PDB file of C-alpha atoms in Angstrom:
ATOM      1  CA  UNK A   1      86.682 -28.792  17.752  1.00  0.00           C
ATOM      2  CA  UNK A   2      84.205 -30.881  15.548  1.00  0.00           C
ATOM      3  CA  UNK A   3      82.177 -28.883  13.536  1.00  0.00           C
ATOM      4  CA  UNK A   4      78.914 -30.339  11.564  1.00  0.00           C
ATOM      5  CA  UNK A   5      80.074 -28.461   8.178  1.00  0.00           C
ATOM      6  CA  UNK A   6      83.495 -27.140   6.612  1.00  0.00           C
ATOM      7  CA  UNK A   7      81.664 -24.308   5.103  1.00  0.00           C
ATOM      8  CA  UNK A   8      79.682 -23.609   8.538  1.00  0.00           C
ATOM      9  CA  UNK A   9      81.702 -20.248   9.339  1.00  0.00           C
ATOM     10  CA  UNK A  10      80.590 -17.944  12.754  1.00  0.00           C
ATOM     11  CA  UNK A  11      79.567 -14.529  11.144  1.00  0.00           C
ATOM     12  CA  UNK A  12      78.503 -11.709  13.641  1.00  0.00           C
ATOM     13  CA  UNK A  13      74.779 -10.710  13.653  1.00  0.00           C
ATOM     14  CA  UNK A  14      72.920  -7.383  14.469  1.00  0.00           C
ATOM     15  CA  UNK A  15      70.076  -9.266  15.397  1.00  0.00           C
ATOM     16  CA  UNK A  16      67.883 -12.734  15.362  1.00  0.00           C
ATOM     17  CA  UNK A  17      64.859 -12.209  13.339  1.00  0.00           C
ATOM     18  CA  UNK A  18      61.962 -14.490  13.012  1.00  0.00           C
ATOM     19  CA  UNK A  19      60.853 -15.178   9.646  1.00  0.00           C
ATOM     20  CA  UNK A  20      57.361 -14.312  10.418  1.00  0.00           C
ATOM     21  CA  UNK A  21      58.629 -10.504  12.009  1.00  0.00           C
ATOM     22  CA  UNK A  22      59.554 -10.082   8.183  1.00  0.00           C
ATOM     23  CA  UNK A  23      57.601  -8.548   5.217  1.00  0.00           C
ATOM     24  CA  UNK A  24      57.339 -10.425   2.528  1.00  0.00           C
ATOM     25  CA  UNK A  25      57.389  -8.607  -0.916  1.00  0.00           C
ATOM     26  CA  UNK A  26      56.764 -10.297  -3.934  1.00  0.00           C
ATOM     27  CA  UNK A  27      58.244  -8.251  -6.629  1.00  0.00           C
ATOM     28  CA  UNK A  28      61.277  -9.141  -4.870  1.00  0.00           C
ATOM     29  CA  UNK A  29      60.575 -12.177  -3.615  1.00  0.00           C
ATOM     30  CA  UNK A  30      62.186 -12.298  -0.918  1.00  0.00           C
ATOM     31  CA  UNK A  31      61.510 -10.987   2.917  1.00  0.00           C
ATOM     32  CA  UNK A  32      62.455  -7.164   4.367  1.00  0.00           C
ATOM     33  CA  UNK A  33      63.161  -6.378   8.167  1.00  0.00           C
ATOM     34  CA  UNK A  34      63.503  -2.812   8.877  1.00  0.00           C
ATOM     35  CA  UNK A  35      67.168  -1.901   9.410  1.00  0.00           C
ATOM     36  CA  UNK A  36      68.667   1.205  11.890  1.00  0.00           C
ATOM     37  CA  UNK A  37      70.001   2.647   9.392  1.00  0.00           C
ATOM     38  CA  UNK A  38      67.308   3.593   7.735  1.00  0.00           C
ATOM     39  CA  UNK A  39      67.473   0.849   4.616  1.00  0.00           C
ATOM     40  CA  UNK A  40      66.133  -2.835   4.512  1.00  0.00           C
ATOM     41  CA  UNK A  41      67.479  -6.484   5.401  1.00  0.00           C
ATOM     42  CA  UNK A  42      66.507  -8.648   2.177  1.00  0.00           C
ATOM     43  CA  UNK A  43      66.914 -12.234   1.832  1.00  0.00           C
ATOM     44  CA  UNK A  44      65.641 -14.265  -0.988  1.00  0.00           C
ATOM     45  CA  UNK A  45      63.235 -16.960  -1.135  1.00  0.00           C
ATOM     46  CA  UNK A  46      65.792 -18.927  -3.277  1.00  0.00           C
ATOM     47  CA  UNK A  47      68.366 -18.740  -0.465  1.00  0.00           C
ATOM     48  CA  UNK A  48      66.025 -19.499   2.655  1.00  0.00           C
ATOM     49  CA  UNK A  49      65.222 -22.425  -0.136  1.00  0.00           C
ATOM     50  CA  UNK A  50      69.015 -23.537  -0.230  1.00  0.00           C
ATOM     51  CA  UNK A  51      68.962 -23.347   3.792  1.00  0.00           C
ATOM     52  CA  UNK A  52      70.555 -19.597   3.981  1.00  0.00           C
ATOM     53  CA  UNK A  53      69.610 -17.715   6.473  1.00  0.00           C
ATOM     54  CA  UNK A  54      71.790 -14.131   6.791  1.00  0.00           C
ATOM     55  CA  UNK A  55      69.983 -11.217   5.551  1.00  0.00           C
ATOM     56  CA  UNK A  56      72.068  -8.283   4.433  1.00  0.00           C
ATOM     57  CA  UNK A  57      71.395  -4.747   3.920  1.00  0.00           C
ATOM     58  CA  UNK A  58      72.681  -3.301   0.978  1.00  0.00           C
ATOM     59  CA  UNK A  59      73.638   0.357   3.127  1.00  0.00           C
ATOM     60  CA  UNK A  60      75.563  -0.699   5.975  1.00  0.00           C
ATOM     61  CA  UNK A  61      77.557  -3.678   6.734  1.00  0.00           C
ATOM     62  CA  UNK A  62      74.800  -4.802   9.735  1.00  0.00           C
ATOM     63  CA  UNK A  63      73.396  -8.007   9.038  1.00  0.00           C
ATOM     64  CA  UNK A  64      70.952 -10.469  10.710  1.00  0.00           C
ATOM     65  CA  UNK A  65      69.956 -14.218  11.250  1.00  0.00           C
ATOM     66  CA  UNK A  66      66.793 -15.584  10.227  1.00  0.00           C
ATOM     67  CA  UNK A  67      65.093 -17.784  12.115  1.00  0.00           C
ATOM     68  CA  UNK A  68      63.120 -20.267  10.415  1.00  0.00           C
ATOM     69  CA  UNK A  69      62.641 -23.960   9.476  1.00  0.00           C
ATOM     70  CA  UNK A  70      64.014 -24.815   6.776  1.00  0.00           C
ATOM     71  CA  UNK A  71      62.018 -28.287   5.924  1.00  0.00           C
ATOM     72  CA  UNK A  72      59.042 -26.579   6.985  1.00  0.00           C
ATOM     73  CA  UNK A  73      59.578 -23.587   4.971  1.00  0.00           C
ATOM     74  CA  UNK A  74      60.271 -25.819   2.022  1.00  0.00           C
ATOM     75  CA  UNK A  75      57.059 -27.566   2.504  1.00  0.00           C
ATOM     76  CA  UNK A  76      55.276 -24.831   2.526  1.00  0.00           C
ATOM     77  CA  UNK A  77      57.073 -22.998  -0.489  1.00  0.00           C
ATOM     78  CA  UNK A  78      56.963 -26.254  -2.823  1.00  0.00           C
ATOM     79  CA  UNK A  79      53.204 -26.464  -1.942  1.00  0.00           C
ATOM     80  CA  UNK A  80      52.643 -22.625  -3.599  1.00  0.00           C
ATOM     81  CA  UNK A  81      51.748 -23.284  -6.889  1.00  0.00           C
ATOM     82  CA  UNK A  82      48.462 -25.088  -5.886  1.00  0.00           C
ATOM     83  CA  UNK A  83      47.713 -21.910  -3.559  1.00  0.00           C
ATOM     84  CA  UNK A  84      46.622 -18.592  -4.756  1.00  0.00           C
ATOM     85  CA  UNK A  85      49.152 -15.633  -3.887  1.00  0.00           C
ATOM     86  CA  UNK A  86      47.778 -14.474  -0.559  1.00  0.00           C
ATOM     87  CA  UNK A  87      47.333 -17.484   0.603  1.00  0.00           C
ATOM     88  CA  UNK A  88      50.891 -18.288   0.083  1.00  0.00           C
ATOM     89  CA  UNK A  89      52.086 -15.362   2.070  1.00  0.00           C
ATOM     90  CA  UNK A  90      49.747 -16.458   4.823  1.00  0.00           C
ATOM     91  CA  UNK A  91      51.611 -19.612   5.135  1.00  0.00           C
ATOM     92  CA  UNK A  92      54.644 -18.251   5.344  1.00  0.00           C
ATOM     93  CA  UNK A  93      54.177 -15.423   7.379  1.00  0.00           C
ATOM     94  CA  UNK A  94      52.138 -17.970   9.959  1.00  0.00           C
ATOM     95  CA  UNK A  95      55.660 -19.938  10.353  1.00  0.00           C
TER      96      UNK A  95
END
């Protein structure tokens, strides 16, 4: 078996989310996705930025897969700082 990555590890998901499906909060920063048991998936900007893409809640052990680009998504992120804020969430959120 040949895989791409030594650290590339198969890690069971409650769900596939779309980036976009997520809120992003910026005293966090970092995107929320409602979770059934009654808390929040989080996942940072930083580690969507280092290619991450498992969202956690910090209740129960469920966790989910984002589904994103990740050069597109660091395009977009690196380009920020010449944007306003809510013009940067558009961008993301728009993914």
């Amino acid at each position: 078996k040949n895989m791409s990555s030594s650290t590339t590890k198969t890690i069971a998901v409650h769900e596939e989310v779309l980036l976009s499906k997520m809120e992003f909060d910026e005293t966090l920063d970092g995107f929320l996705y409602d979770c059934p048991c009654g808390d929040e998936f989080f996942i940072s900007v930083q580690d969507l930025e280092k290619g991450l893409d498992i969202a956690e809640c910090p209740s129960c052990s469920l966790k989910i897969r984002v589904l994103f680009n990740h050069q597109q998504f660091l395009k977009q992120h690196n380009s920020k700082n010449n944007q306003p804020k809510q013009a940067q969430i558009g961008v993301l959120l728009r993914m």
